[in-house]
Coordinates of C-alpha atoms in Angstrom, one line a residue:
X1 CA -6.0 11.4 -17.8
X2 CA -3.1 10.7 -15.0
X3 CA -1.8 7.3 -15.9
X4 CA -1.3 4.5 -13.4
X5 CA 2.7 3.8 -14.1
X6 CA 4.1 6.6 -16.0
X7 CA 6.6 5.5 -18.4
X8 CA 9.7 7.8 -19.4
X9 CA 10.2 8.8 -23.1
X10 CA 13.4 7.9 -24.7
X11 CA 15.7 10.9 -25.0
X12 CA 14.2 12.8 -22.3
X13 CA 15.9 14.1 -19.2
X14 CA 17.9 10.8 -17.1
X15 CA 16.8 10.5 -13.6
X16 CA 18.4 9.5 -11.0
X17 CA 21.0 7.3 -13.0
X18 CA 23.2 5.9 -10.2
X19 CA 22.4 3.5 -6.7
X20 CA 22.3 4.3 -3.7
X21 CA 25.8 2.8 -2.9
X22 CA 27.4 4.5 -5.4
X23 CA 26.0 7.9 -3.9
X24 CA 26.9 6.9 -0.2
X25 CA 30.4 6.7 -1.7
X26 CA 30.6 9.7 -3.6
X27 CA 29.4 11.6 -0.4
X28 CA 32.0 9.8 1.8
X29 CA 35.0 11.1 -0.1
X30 CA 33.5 14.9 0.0
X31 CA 33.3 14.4 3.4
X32 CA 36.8 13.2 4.1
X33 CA 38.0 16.2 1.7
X34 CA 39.3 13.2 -1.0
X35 CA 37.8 15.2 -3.8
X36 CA 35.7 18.4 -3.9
X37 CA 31.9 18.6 -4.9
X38 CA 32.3 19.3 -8.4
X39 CA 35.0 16.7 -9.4
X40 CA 33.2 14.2 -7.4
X41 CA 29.9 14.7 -9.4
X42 CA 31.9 14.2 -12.4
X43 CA 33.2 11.3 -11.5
X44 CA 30.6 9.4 -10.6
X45 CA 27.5 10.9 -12.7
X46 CA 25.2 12.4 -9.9
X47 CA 24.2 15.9 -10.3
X48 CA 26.0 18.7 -8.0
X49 CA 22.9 19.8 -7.4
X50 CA 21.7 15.9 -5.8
X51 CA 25.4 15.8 -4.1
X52 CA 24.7 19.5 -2.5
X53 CA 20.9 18.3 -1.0
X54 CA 22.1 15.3 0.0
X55 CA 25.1 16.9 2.4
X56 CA 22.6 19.2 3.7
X57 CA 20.3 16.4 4.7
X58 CA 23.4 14.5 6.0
X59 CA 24.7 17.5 8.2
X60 CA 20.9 18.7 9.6
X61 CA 19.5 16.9 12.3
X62 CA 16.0 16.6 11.5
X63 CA 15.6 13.0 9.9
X64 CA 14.5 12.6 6.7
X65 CA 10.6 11.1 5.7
X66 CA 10.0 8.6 3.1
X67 CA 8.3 10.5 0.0
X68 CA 4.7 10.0 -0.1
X69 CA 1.4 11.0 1.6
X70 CA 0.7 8.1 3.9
X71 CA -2.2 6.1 3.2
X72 CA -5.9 6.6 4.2
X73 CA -5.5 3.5 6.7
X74 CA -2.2 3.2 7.5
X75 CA -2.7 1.9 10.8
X76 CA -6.4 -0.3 10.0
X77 CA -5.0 -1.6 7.0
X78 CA -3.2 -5.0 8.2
X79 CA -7.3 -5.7 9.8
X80 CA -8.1 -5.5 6.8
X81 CA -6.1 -7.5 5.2
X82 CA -6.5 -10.1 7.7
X83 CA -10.6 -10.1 7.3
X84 CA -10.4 -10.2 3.9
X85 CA -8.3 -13.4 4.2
X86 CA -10.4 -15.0 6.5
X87 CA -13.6 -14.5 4.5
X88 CA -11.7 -15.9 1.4
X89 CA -10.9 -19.1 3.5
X90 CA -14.4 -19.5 4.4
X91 CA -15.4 -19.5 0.6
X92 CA -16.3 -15.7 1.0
X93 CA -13.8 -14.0 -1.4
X94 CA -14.9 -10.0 -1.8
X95 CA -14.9 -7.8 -5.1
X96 CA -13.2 -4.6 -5.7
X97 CA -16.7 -3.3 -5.1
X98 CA -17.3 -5.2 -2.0
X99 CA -14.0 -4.4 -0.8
X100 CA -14.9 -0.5 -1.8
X101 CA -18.5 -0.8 0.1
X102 CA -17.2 -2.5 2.8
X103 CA -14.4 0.7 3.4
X104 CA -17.0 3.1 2.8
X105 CA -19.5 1.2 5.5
X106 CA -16.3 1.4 8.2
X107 CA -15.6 5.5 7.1
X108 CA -19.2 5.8 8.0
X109 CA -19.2 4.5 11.3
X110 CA -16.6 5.7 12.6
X111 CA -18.0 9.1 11.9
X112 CA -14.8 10.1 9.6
X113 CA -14.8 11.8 6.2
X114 CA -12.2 11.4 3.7
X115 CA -12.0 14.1 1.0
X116 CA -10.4 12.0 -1.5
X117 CA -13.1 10.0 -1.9
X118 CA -16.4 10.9 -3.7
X119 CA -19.2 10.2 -1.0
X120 CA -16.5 8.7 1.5
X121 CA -16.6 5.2 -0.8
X122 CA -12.9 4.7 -2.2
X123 CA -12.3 4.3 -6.5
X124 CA -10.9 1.7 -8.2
X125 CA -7.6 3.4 -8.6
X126 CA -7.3 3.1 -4.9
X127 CA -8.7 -0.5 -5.2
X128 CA -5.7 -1.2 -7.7
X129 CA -2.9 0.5 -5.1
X130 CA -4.3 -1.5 -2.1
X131 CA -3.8 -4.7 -4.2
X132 CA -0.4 -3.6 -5.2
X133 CA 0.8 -2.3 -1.5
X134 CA -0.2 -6.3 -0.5
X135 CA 0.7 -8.2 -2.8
X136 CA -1.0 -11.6 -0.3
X137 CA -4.3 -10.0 -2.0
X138 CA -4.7 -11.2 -5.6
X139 CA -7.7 -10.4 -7.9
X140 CA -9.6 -13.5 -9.5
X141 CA -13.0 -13.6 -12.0
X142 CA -15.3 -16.5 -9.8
X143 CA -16.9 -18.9 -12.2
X144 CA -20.0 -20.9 -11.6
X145 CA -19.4 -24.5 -10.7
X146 CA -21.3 -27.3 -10.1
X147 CA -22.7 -27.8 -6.6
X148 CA -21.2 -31.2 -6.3
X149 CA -17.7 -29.6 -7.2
X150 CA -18.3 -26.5 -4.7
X151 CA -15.6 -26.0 -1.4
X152 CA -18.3 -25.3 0.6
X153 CA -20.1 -28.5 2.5
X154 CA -21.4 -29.2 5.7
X155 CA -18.3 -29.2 7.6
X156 CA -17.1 -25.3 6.4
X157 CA -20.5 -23.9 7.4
X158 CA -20.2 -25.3 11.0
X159 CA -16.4 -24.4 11.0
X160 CA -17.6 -20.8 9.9
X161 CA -20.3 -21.0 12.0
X162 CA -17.8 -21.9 15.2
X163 CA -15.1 -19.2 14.4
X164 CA -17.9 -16.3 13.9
X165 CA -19.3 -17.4 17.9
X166 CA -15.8 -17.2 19.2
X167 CA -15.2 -13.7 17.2
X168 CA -18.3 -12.3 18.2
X169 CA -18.3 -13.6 21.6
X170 CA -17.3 -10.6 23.6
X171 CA -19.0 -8.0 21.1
X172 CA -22.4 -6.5 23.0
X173 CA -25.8 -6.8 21.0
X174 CA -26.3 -3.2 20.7
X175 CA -22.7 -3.0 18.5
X176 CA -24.0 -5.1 16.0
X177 CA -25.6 -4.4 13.0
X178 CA -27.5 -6.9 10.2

């Protein structure tokens, strides 16, 4: 089972022990001939074989990507981020399961099909990284309360009520869906 923050045994091979200043540095001198690849790698405790990749990507021209896939919604993701805080304003707050239903429902309509996911609806492990990507979105465990202690009165339903007309407004009958 692939775990969610892998964790490095002690005594195993270091990684990347050094910032990114300190490698900006070390690649400045090489480039102004102050010291040669291998006494500069020595010196400052990258690997040659870091201080040889990096020259190659400072001398090419093509610009380098962030690491990563990017994400299933990288350019959807902020709408839904901002409808999920709405609803939670409203008293509405969704589940990891409504929240996994309601990305299935919009993969659906829109007609597109993700491999990743197992009949297009996303798993909690993708749940758990688009909580941790926005960290505005926080996870609670609801707990039943008295009515007369409830947020919601009169005055939210009407205010809910009121925000949903002028959302909906412009949105033709035949685009909605009950």
């Amino acid at each position: 089972k692939i775990r969610r923050n892998y964790k490095r045994r002690l005594g195993s091979r270091n990684y990347k022990n050094y910032t990114q200043e300190n490698l900006r540095a070390c690649l400045a001198s090489i480039e102004n001939k102050v010291s040669t690849q291998r006494r500069a790698s020595e010196e400052c405790g990258i690997p040659r074989r870091t201080i040889i990749n990096q020259l190659k990507l400072l001398r090419s021209k093509m610009p380098s990507r962030p690491p990563g896939a990017p994400t299933t919604f990288s350019d959807v993701e902020e709408l839904f981020v901002d409808c999920i805080l709405r609803l939670s304003e409203y008293g509405f707050p969704l589940t990891a399961f409504d929240l996994r239903i309601v990305i299935r429902t919009y993969l659906d309509r829109i007609g597109r099909k993700v491999t990743k996911f197992r009949d297009n609806c996303p798993g909690t492990e993708w749940v758990s990284s688009f909580l941790k990507r926005r960290p505005c979105l926080t996870q609670r465990f609801a707990a039943n309360i008295k009515r007369s202690r409830a947020a919601v009165d009169k005055e939210t339903v009407i205010a809910y009520i009121k925000n949903l007309e002028d959302v909906v407004r412009d949105v033709l009958p035949e685009n909605m869906e009950l």
